[in-house]
Structures are given as C-alpha cells and as structure tokens.
Amino acid sequence: MAMVATSVILTSGWLFFPESPYWLVRHGKTTQARRSLQRVYGIKNEIFYTIEIQRMESETLQAFSIQGNVSQNPRHRFLGLDLSSEAECFNRLNRKRTLTAILAASGQQMIGATFVIGHATYFLDLIGVKDYFDASIVLYVLMLLASMSAFPLSEIVGRRTMIVIPQIVLCCILLLIGILGCVPDQEKANWAIIVFIYLWSIIYQLSIGAVGFVLASEIATVRLRSTTQGLVTITNAVWGLIMQFTIPYMINPDAGNLGGKVGFIFLGTGLFAAIGGWFLYPETKGVSFETMDELYASGTAPRYFRAVSGQMRGCAPESKGSPVLS
C-alpha cells in the first residue's frame, strides 16, 4: 500500500507540470512558452521572459542549421509507431551523444550501485554485522548528505571532473573489496569491507550517483533531448532488471556465495564505464548549447570540449543571450 500511495502522489503531480518551453518554441507557440516559463520561474519580470524566448528561438535555429530540420529527415515506422526521433538519435551526428548519455546513467549500474547500495542491508547481514539494519540506515544517511553536496559542487567543479576521476577511485575500492573477500580470516576482513562500502557509497553519491543524470540530460541536442532521456531511462531499467536478478545469485550462501569477491565482477564492468567515460564524457559546465552542437558536429574529442569552447569564446563573442550550462 505504501508503494501505491507514493505512486498516486507522484502521478497526481504530473497534472501540474508545465509544458516544456523548448518544445513550445520549436512548434512556434511562443505565447504558451512564455506562460510556461512564468510557471517555472514565478517571477514578475517581462524583460527576462522576452530574453529567454529570444534565446530559445536563437538556439533552435542554430540547432536546425547544424542538424537540419526534422521535416527533412526520413521517417521510420515500426508496427505503426513513428520511431523517427529514436532512429535520429543513432544517426551519424547524434550516435556518440546518445551513447554517451546512456553510458553516463548506465555507468551507475555497471560500477556496482545495485550491489553496494541496493543489497547493502542483506549483504551486511551475510558478512556477520550484528546491527546490520542500523548500519544500513547510517549508510543511507551519509549517502543522502553526499548527494545533497554533489549538486552545488557540480556547478563549481564541473560534471566531467566529478565523474571521471571518482569512477577510477570507485574501481580501486571495488578491487580492494574483492581482495578482502579472498582473505582467509573473513571475520577481520569483513570490517574492512564495511569501511570500504561506506567510503564507496559516499564517493559514488558525490560523483556519478548524482551527477550522472545531470550530464546525461545535457549532452543531447535540444530537439532530441526528451527522446534521448527516454532511451536513457529504458536502458537503465534494463540494467536494473539484470542486476536485481543476478546479484542475489552472486551473494546468496546457497548459490554463488561470493561475498566480497563480488567486487571483482563489478571492477570489470566498472572499468568499462570508467574508461568509456574518460573518452566520451564532455565538460558541459560553461559550454553553451549551440557550442555543444558545433563541437560534436566538428568531431572534437569530448574530453577537449571545455578547452576548445574557451578558445571559441576568445576568438568570437557569443551571441547575446546564448544559453550556457553553468
């Protein structure tokens, strides 16, 4: 019943969500876009809304000039469904952006979030922690505080910095957990595993746990952002299904009984996410939407986006009102 109640509350809230101003601008409904912005910001400053609408119109025109108008793209249908936007997410211009957004969110599962966080209480019980429930409550409180700290830090430090290096650190911690799972004296090793689980969880929430979805939402071109987020959500759900099904078999005493050695498994998948992130994750902080489109279209390596965008701003001033991801 508790799950039903929360679902009803969340679903009821959807009725009060304003329509996306970007979507309205792209469809020429500037008056409705202005009203939507007024609902979002709630301030009485007509000049501000005028500048915002002009900014969105400029951004939309810039995106069309780089990627082409949606009406010019071929239509793709499957079982009567129009999948043109989904197909466009994987064309030459957008494939890398789509896969990067998917990796930014899927990396959470690949680096062991479901194991360390989702099964924390059960795992602590298996390794002999007497007050395993209290220990898991403390763990979740620390994670909440870390997650709250991540959002202001992402505006100060940047998205790429807060994900790439911490992912490597998380992999190192998983390696240590795996090694401790091989120690003969498991009673002593388990206490070290608990310490590393706490440390892993804090670093995770300060990095990809909170910032991963931020980065994933900023990578796609504006016109395909909603479709890309749908693909990200579907992929993350598939990963969640796989992890929820397999992890109990890994740690159950009557099945895999791997204990801390599960760290080795997620070290392998986590390294894939960390290495992929090094090459694919751009720094979106301080980079305008138009500049992101230009950099991807030019084939610039994502890890150099911030430096190249800085050079572009130095060579030519940005257009008035150009949106910058701060």
mmCIF file of C-alpha atoms in Angstrom:
data_model
loop_
_atom_site.group_PDB
_atom_site.id
_atom_site.type_symbol
_atom_site.label_atom_id
_atom_site.label_comp_id
_atom_site.label_asym_id
_atom_site.label_seq_id
_atom_site.Cartn_x
_atom_site.Cartn_y
_atom_site.Cartn_z
ATOM 1 C CA MET A 1 0.000 0.000 0.000
ATOM 2 C CA ALA A 2 2.851 2.378 0.766
ATOM 3 C CA MET A 3 4.203 1.950 -2.763
ATOM 4 C CA VAL A 4 0.742 2.541 -4.238
ATOM 5 C CA ALA A 5 0.310 5.710 -2.167
ATOM 6 C CA THR A 6 3.616 7.211 -3.287
ATOM 7 C CA SER A 7 2.848 6.299 -6.904
ATOM 8 C CA VAL A 8 -0.519 8.073 -6.705
ATOM 9 C CA ILE A 9 1.113 11.181 -5.222
ATOM 10 C CA LEU A 10 3.759 11.286 -7.943
ATOM 11 C CA THR A 11 1.233 10.668 -10.711
ATOM 12 C CA SER A 12 -1.045 13.411 -9.385
ATOM 13 C CA GLY A 13 1.851 15.851 -9.511
ATOM 14 C CA TRP A 14 2.214 15.328 -13.263
ATOM 15 C CA LEU A 15 -1.053 17.201 -13.802
ATOM 16 C CA PHE A 16 0.604 20.390 -12.557
ATOM 17 C CA PHE A 17 3.788 20.107 -14.620
ATOM 18 C CA PRO A 18 4.190 22.920 -17.172
ATOM 19 C CA GLU A 19 4.862 22.006 -20.794
ATOM 20 C CA SER A 20 8.483 22.275 -21.897
ATOM 21 C CA PRO A 21 9.155 25.850 -23.095
ATOM 22 C CA TYR A 22 11.677 24.495 -25.612
ATOM 23 C CA TRP A 23 9.083 22.202 -27.170
ATOM 24 C CA LEU A 24 6.597 25.059 -27.413
ATOM 25 C CA VAL A 25 9.169 27.372 -29.024
ATOM 26 C CA ARG A 26 10.137 24.696 -31.562
ATOM 27 C CA HIS A 27 6.478 24.433 -32.538
ATOM 28 C CA GLY A 28 6.034 28.195 -32.852
ATOM 29 C CA LYS A 29 3.911 28.565 -29.697
ATOM 30 C CA THR A 30 5.862 31.438 -28.158
ATOM 31 C CA THR A 31 2.924 32.813 -26.150
ATOM 32 C CA GLN A 32 2.382 29.454 -24.453
ATOM 33 C CA ALA A 33 6.145 29.128 -23.967
ATOM 34 C CA ARG A 34 6.159 32.459 -22.129
ATOM 35 C CA ARG A 35 3.340 31.284 -19.839
ATOM 36 C CA SER A 36 5.203 28.035 -19.195
ATOM 37 C CA LEU A 37 8.341 29.972 -18.247
ATOM 38 C CA GLN A 38 6.286 32.127 -15.890
ATOM 39 C CA ARG A 39 5.066 28.983 -14.136
ATOM 40 C CA VAL A 40 8.615 27.623 -13.899
ATOM 41 C CA TYR A 41 10.327 30.770 -12.593
ATOM 42 C CA GLY A 42 7.433 32.514 -10.859
ATOM 43 C CA ILE A 43 8.971 35.994 -11.123
ATOM 44 C CA LYS A 44 7.347 39.159 -12.470
ATOM 45 C CA ASN A 45 9.897 40.391 -14.979
ATOM 46 C CA GLU A 46 8.602 40.574 -18.534
ATOM 47 C CA ILE A 47 12.005 41.598 -19.920
ATOM 48 C CA PHE A 48 13.521 38.397 -18.524
ATOM 49 C CA TYR A 49 10.902 36.234 -20.262
ATOM 50 C CA THR A 50 11.355 38.098 -23.537
ATOM 51 C CA ILE A 51 15.114 37.479 -23.432
ATOM 52 C CA GLU A 52 14.542 33.808 -22.571
ATOM 53 C CA ILE A 53 12.172 33.320 -25.512
ATOM 54 C CA GLN A 54 14.639 35.032 -27.862
ATOM 55 C CA ARG A 55 17.417 32.819 -26.521
ATOM 56 C CA MET A 56 15.412 29.651 -27.130
ATOM 57 C CA GLU A 57 14.456 30.746 -30.637
ATOM 58 C CA SER A 58 18.104 31.503 -31.434
ATOM 59 C CA GLU A 59 19.174 28.137 -30.053
ATOM 60 C CA THR A 60 16.517 26.289 -32.045
ATOM 61 C CA LEU A 61 17.578 27.974 -35.290
ATOM 62 C CA GLN A 62 21.224 27.175 -34.548
ATOM 63 C CA ALA A 63 20.397 23.503 -33.927
ATOM 64 C CA PHE A 64 18.439 23.309 -37.175
ATOM 65 C CA SER A 65 21.314 24.885 -39.109
ATOM 66 C CA ILE A 66 23.694 22.194 -37.818
ATOM 67 C CA GLN A 67 21.455 19.117 -37.734
ATOM 68 C CA GLY A 68 18.741 20.019 -40.224
ATOM 69 C CA ASN A 69 15.026 20.457 -39.788
ATOM 70 C CA VAL A 70 13.101 17.444 -38.518
ATOM 71 C CA SER A 71 10.791 17.603 -41.556
ATOM 72 C CA GLN A 72 13.785 16.936 -43.818
ATOM 73 C CA ASN A 73 14.720 13.684 -42.075
ATOM 74 C CA PRO A 74 13.457 10.286 -43.325
ATOM 75 C CA ARG A 75 10.566 8.748 -41.400
ATOM 76 C CA HIS A 76 10.986 5.430 -39.608
ATOM 77 C CA ARG A 77 7.984 3.347 -38.592
ATOM 78 C CA PHE A 78 7.706 0.024 -36.787
ATOM 79 C CA LEU A 79 4.375 -1.716 -36.096
ATOM 80 C CA GLY A 80 2.617 1.551 -36.832
ATOM 81 C CA LEU A 81 4.744 3.547 -34.387
ATOM 82 C CA ASP A 82 6.711 6.573 -35.553
ATOM 83 C CA LEU A 83 10.271 5.949 -34.351
ATOM 84 C CA SER A 84 11.881 8.712 -36.403
ATOM 85 C CA SER A 85 13.234 10.555 -33.358
ATOM 86 C CA GLU A 86 14.643 7.350 -31.882
ATOM 87 C CA ALA A 87 16.308 6.499 -35.203
ATOM 88 C CA GLU A 88 17.716 10.014 -35.441
ATOM 89 C CA CYS A 89 19.367 9.568 -32.040
ATOM 90 C CA PHE A 90 21.602 6.950 -33.671
ATOM 91 C CA ASN A 91 22.451 8.710 -36.927
ATOM 92 C CA ARG A 92 25.954 9.931 -37.716
ATOM 93 C CA LEU A 93 25.562 13.289 -35.969
ATOM 94 C CA ASN A 94 23.898 12.052 -32.784
ATOM 95 C CA ARG A 95 25.134 8.492 -32.223
ATOM 96 C CA LYS A 96 28.031 9.450 -29.963
ATOM 97 C CA ARG A 97 25.879 11.851 -27.963
ATOM 98 C CA THR A 98 23.185 9.229 -27.407
ATOM 99 C CA LEU A 99 25.632 6.509 -26.359
ATOM 100 C CA THR A 100 27.395 8.958 -24.043
ATOM 101 C CA ALA A 101 24.126 9.891 -22.336
ATOM 102 C CA ILE A 102 23.238 6.213 -21.946
ATOM 103 C CA LEU A 103 26.682 5.409 -20.530
ATOM 104 C CA ALA A 104 26.518 8.305 -18.053
ATOM 105 C CA ALA A 105 23.390 6.788 -16.495
ATOM 106 C CA SER A 106 24.135 3.085 -17.062
ATOM 107 C CA GLY A 107 27.561 3.576 -15.516
ATOM 108 C CA GLN A 108 25.805 3.736 -12.157
ATOM 109 C CA GLN A 109 24.723 0.114 -12.512
ATOM 110 C CA MET A 110 27.940 -1.032 -14.160
ATOM 111 C CA ILE A 111 30.090 0.270 -11.332
ATOM 112 C CA GLY A 112 28.129 -1.643 -8.690
ATOM 113 C CA ALA A 113 25.424 0.657 -7.333
ATOM 114 C CA THR A 114 22.844 -2.127 -7.076
ATOM 115 C CA PHE A 115 25.298 -4.371 -5.225
ATOM 116 C CA VAL A 116 26.704 -1.827 -2.770
ATOM 117 C CA ILE A 117 23.533 0.197 -2.246
ATOM 118 C CA GLY A 118 20.538 -1.902 -3.269
ATOM 119 C CA HIS A 119 21.588 -5.018 -1.353
ATOM 120 C CA ALA A 120 23.538 -3.300 1.438
ATOM 121 C CA THR A 121 21.318 -4.478 4.310
ATOM 122 C CA TYR A 122 21.274 -8.108 3.141
ATOM 123 C CA PHE A 123 24.993 -8.137 2.377
ATOM 124 C CA LEU A 124 25.871 -6.681 5.791
ATOM 125 C CA ASP A 125 23.783 -9.436 7.374
ATOM 126 C CA LEU A 126 25.555 -12.109 5.321
ATOM 127 C CA ILE A 127 29.022 -10.955 6.354
ATOM 128 C CA GLY A 128 28.068 -11.077 10.026
ATOM 129 C CA VAL A 129 27.269 -7.483 11.010
ATOM 130 C CA LYS A 130 25.099 -7.794 14.125
ATOM 131 C CA ASP A 131 23.231 -4.486 13.790
ATOM 132 C CA TYR A 132 23.043 -4.664 10.008
ATOM 133 C CA PHE A 133 19.823 -2.636 9.782
ATOM 134 C CA ASP A 134 21.214 0.256 11.836
ATOM 135 C CA ALA A 135 24.438 0.110 9.835
ATOM 136 C CA SER A 136 22.499 0.379 6.577
ATOM 137 C CA ILE A 137 20.481 3.350 7.904
ATOM 138 C CA VAL A 138 23.714 5.188 8.716
ATOM 139 C CA LEU A 139 24.970 4.320 5.235
ATOM 140 C CA TYR A 140 21.887 5.803 3.555
ATOM 141 C CA VAL A 141 22.046 8.978 5.675
ATOM 142 C CA LEU A 142 25.667 9.522 4.634
ATOM 143 C CA MET A 143 24.701 8.918 1.014
ATOM 144 C CA LEU A 144 21.892 11.478 1.277
ATOM 145 C CA LEU A 145 24.282 14.109 2.639
ATOM 146 C CA ALA A 146 26.814 13.320 -0.089
ATOM 147 C CA SER A 147 24.137 13.547 -2.774
ATOM 148 C CA MET A 148 22.988 16.939 -1.472
ATOM 149 C CA SER A 149 26.582 18.168 -1.615
ATOM 150 C CA ALA A 150 27.051 16.975 -5.194
ATOM 151 C CA PHE A 151 24.706 19.465 -6.821
ATOM 152 C CA PRO A 152 26.444 22.693 -5.733
ATOM 153 C CA LEU A 153 29.819 21.036 -6.341
ATOM 154 C CA SER A 154 28.845 20.175 -9.923
ATOM 155 C CA GLU A 155 28.355 23.898 -10.560
ATOM 156 C CA ILE A 156 31.760 24.703 -9.070
ATOM 157 C CA VAL A 157 33.959 21.786 -10.140
ATOM 158 C CA GLY A 158 32.197 20.661 -13.322
ATOM 159 C CA ARG A 159 30.456 17.486 -14.485
ATOM 160 C CA ARG A 160 33.324 15.634 -16.152
ATOM 161 C CA THR A 161 35.713 16.270 -13.259
ATOM 162 C CA MET A 162 33.173 14.979 -10.750
ATOM 163 C CA ILE A 163 32.572 11.745 -12.663
ATOM 164 C CA VAL A 164 35.716 10.580 -14.475
ATOM 165 C CA ILE A 165 38.310 10.618 -11.673
ATOM 166 C CA PRO A 166 35.892 9.374 -8.960
ATOM 167 C CA GLN A 167 34.914 6.445 -11.214
ATOM 168 C CA ILE A 168 38.546 5.329 -11.247
ATOM 169 C CA VAL A 169 38.660 5.648 -7.444
ATOM 170 C CA LEU A 170 35.456 3.596 -7.158
ATOM 171 C CA CYS A 171 37.035 0.856 -9.281
ATOM 172 C CA CYS A 172 40.067 0.815 -6.971
ATOM 173 C CA ILE A 173 37.785 0.412 -3.948
ATOM 174 C CA LEU A 174 35.956 -2.458 -5.673
ATOM 175 C CA LEU A 175 39.334 -4.099 -6.262
ATOM 176 C CA LEU A 176 40.146 -3.799 -2.551
ATOM 177 C CA ILE A 177 36.741 -5.234 -1.590
ATOM 178 C CA GLY A 178 37.370 -8.168 -3.930
ATOM 179 C CA ILE A 179 40.831 -8.785 -2.441
ATOM 180 C CA LEU A 180 39.426 -8.658 1.090
ATOM 181 C CA GLY A 181 36.850 -11.239 0.023
ATOM 182 C CA CYS A 182 39.756 -13.644 -0.600
ATOM 183 C CA VAL A 183 41.357 -13.173 2.843
ATOM 184 C CA PRO A 184 41.216 -16.405 4.922
ATOM 185 C CA ASP A 185 40.233 -14.587 8.143
ATOM 186 C CA GLN A 186 36.911 -13.261 6.895
ATOM 187 C CA GLU A 187 35.795 -12.047 10.333
ATOM 188 C CA LYS A 188 38.511 -9.386 10.331
ATOM 189 C CA ALA A 189 38.321 -8.737 6.604
ATOM 190 C CA ASN A 190 34.584 -8.064 6.793
ATOM 191 C CA TRP A 191 35.112 -4.988 8.969
ATOM 192 C CA ALA A 192 37.456 -3.563 6.364
ATOM 193 C CA ILE A 193 34.867 -4.377 3.692
ATOM 194 C CA ILE A 194 32.272 -2.388 5.651
ATOM 195 C CA VAL A 195 34.608 0.625 5.792
ATOM 196 C CA PHE A 196 35.189 0.437 2.040
ATOM 197 C CA ILE A 197 31.443 0.080 1.367
ATOM 198 C CA TYR A 198 30.825 3.291 3.318
ATOM 199 C CA LEU A 199 33.662 5.064 1.522
ATOM 200 C CA TRP A 200 32.496 3.778 -1.877
ATOM 201 C CA SER A 201 28.927 4.928 -1.255
ATOM 202 C CA ILE A 202 29.952 8.466 -0.273
ATOM 203 C CA ILE A 203 32.221 8.879 -3.310
ATOM 204 C CA TYR A 204 29.547 7.363 -5.562
ATOM 205 C CA GLN A 205 26.883 9.812 -4.411
ATOM 206 C CA LEU A 206 29.294 12.724 -4.771
ATOM 207 C CA SER A 207 30.026 11.708 -8.352
ATOM 208 C CA ILE A 208 28.184 9.567 -10.879
ATOM 209 C CA GLY A 209 25.329 8.727 -8.495
ATOM 210 C CA ALA A 210 24.086 12.321 -8.511
ATOM 211 C CA VAL A 211 25.897 13.961 -11.423
ATOM 212 C CA GLY A 212 25.470 11.117 -13.932
ATOM 213 C CA PHE A 213 21.881 12.054 -14.755
ATOM 214 C CA VAL A 214 22.827 15.739 -14.876
ATOM 215 C CA LEU A 215 25.427 15.031 -17.546
ATOM 216 C CA ALA A 216 23.109 12.651 -19.410
ATOM 217 C CA SER A 217 20.408 15.322 -19.652
ATOM 218 C CA GLU A 218 22.784 17.970 -21.038
ATOM 219 C CA ILE A 219 24.517 16.020 -23.802
ATOM 220 C CA ALA A 220 21.732 15.551 -26.361
ATOM 221 C CA THR A 221 20.839 18.266 -28.834
ATOM 222 C CA VAL A 222 17.793 20.217 -27.679
ATOM 223 C CA ARG A 223 15.383 18.758 -30.237
ATOM 224 C CA LEU A 224 16.231 15.158 -29.272
ATOM 225 C CA ARG A 225 16.656 15.651 -25.541
ATOM 226 C CA SER A 226 13.335 14.123 -24.486
ATOM 227 C CA THR A 227 13.827 11.116 -26.780
ATOM 228 C CA THR A 228 17.372 10.621 -25.539
ATOM 229 C CA GLN A 229 16.198 10.727 -21.926
ATOM 230 C CA GLY A 230 13.602 8.098 -22.765
ATOM 231 C CA LEU A 231 16.332 5.834 -24.162
ATOM 232 C CA VAL A 232 18.459 6.514 -21.074
ATOM 233 C CA THR A 233 15.582 5.542 -18.777
ATOM 234 C CA ILE A 234 14.815 2.355 -20.724
ATOM 235 C CA THR A 235 18.467 1.288 -20.746
ATOM 236 C CA ASN A 236 18.820 1.993 -17.039
ATOM 237 C CA ALA A 237 15.704 -0.080 -16.339
ATOM 238 C CA VAL A 238 17.149 -3.000 -18.316
ATOM 239 C CA TRP A 239 20.393 -2.779 -16.346
ATOM 240 C CA GLY A 240 18.387 -2.657 -13.110
ATOM 241 C CA LEU A 241 16.466 -5.792 -14.096
ATOM 242 C CA ILE A 242 19.692 -7.638 -14.889
ATOM 243 C CA MET A 243 21.349 -6.608 -11.626
ATOM 244 C CA GLN A 244 18.338 -7.332 -9.416
ATOM 245 C CA PHE A 245 18.112 -10.813 -10.926
ATOM 246 C CA THR A 246 21.797 -11.778 -10.845
ATOM 247 C CA ILE A 247 23.195 -10.200 -7.658
ATOM 248 C CA PRO A 248 21.213 -12.412 -5.226
ATOM 249 C CA TYR A 249 22.686 -15.453 -7.003
ATOM 250 C CA MET A 250 26.163 -13.972 -6.589
ATOM 251 C CA ILE A 251 25.944 -13.395 -2.828
ATOM 252 C CA ASN A 252 23.450 -15.990 -1.529
ATOM 253 C CA PRO A 253 25.205 -18.663 0.589
ATOM 254 C CA ASP A 254 23.329 -21.439 -1.255
ATOM 255 C CA ALA A 255 24.316 -20.056 -4.671
ATOM 256 C CA GLY A 256 27.476 -18.166 -5.632
ATOM 257 C CA ASN A 257 28.399 -17.249 -2.043
ATOM 258 C CA LEU A 258 30.997 -14.829 -3.415
ATOM 259 C CA GLY A 259 30.915 -12.384 -0.519
ATOM 260 C CA GLY A 260 33.405 -9.583 -1.053
ATOM 261 C CA LYS A 261 34.682 -11.256 -4.230
ATOM 262 C CA VAL A 262 31.686 -9.700 -5.998
ATOM 263 C CA GLY A 263 33.908 -6.622 -6.081
ATOM 264 C CA PHE A 264 35.961 -8.285 -8.830
ATOM 265 C CA ILE A 265 32.873 -8.650 -11.044
ATOM 266 C CA PHE A 266 31.898 -5.003 -10.765
ATOM 267 C CA LEU A 267 35.516 -3.992 -11.128
ATOM 268 C CA GLY A 268 35.357 -5.439 -14.651
ATOM 269 C CA THR A 269 32.128 -3.702 -15.650
ATOM 270 C CA GLY A 270 33.143 -0.560 -13.759
ATOM 271 C CA LEU A 271 36.426 -0.286 -15.658
ATOM 272 C CA PHE A 272 34.463 -0.366 -18.913
ATOM 273 C CA ALA A 273 32.337 2.543 -17.664
ATOM 274 C CA ALA A 274 35.356 4.450 -16.330
ATOM 275 C CA ILE A 275 37.458 4.075 -19.490
ATOM 276 C CA GLY A 276 34.467 4.870 -21.693
ATOM 277 C CA GLY A 277 33.751 7.928 -19.577
ATOM 278 C CA TRP A 278 37.320 9.189 -19.944
ATOM 279 C CA PHE A 279 36.971 9.300 -23.724
ATOM 280 C CA LEU A 280 33.257 10.132 -24.061
ATOM 281 C CA TYR A 281 32.234 12.469 -21.238
ATOM 282 C CA PRO A 282 32.486 16.165 -22.153
ATOM 283 C CA GLU A 283 32.684 19.010 -19.673
ATOM 284 C CA THR A 284 29.326 20.738 -20.115
ATOM 285 C CA LYS A 285 29.831 23.356 -17.414
ATOM 286 C CA GLY A 286 30.200 26.748 -19.067
ATOM 287 C CA VAL A 287 29.525 25.381 -22.574
ATOM 288 C CA SER A 288 26.507 26.789 -24.423
ATOM 289 C CA PHE A 289 24.000 24.527 -26.162
ATOM 290 C CA GLU A 290 24.961 25.928 -29.565
ATOM 291 C CA THR A 291 28.639 25.339 -28.869
ATOM 292 C CA MET A 292 27.907 21.736 -27.865
ATOM 293 C CA ASP A 293 26.202 21.165 -31.218
ATOM 294 C CA GLU A 294 29.129 22.721 -33.088
ATOM 295 C CA LEU A 295 31.762 20.744 -31.184
ATOM 296 C CA TYR A 296 30.032 17.411 -31.765
ATOM 297 C CA ALA A 297 29.432 18.242 -35.428
ATOM 298 C CA SER A 298 33.115 19.153 -35.892
ATOM 299 C CA GLY A 299 34.289 15.822 -34.448
ATOM 300 C CA THR A 300 36.134 17.376 -31.495
ATOM 301 C CA ALA A 301 37.036 14.794 -28.846
ATOM 302 C CA PRO A 302 34.590 15.297 -25.926
ATOM 303 C CA ARG A 303 37.360 15.458 -23.323
ATOM 304 C CA TYR A 304 38.637 18.638 -25.012
ATOM 305 C CA PHE A 305 35.266 20.406 -25.203
ATOM 306 C CA ARG A 306 35.915 22.855 -22.393
ATOM 307 C CA ALA A 307 39.294 23.959 -23.741
ATOM 308 C CA VAL A 308 38.055 24.287 -27.325
ATOM 309 C CA SER A 309 34.887 26.134 -26.281
ATOM 310 C CA GLY A 310 37.068 28.562 -24.334
ATOM 311 C CA GLN A 311 39.138 29.189 -27.456
ATOM 312 C CA MET A 312 35.947 29.716 -29.473
ATOM 313 C CA ARG A 313 34.710 32.302 -26.989
ATOM 314 C CA GLY A 314 38.087 34.022 -27.149
ATOM 315 C CA CYS A 315 38.020 34.208 -30.946
ATOM 316 C CA ALA A 316 34.412 35.292 -31.350
ATOM 317 C CA PRO A 317 31.997 36.627 -28.726
ATOM 318 C CA GLU A 318 28.903 34.544 -28.055
ATOM 319 C CA SER A 319 25.597 35.733 -29.395
ATOM 320 C CA LYS A 320 23.558 37.785 -26.981
ATOM 321 C CA GLY A 321 21.518 35.625 -24.638
ATOM 322 C CA SER A 322 23.301 32.406 -25.604
ATOM 323 C CA PRO A 323 22.488 29.730 -23.006
ATOM 324 C CA VAL A 324 25.430 28.469 -21.001
ATOM 325 C CA LEU A 325 25.357 25.339 -18.847
ATOM 326 C CA SER A 326 26.540 26.669 -15.511
#
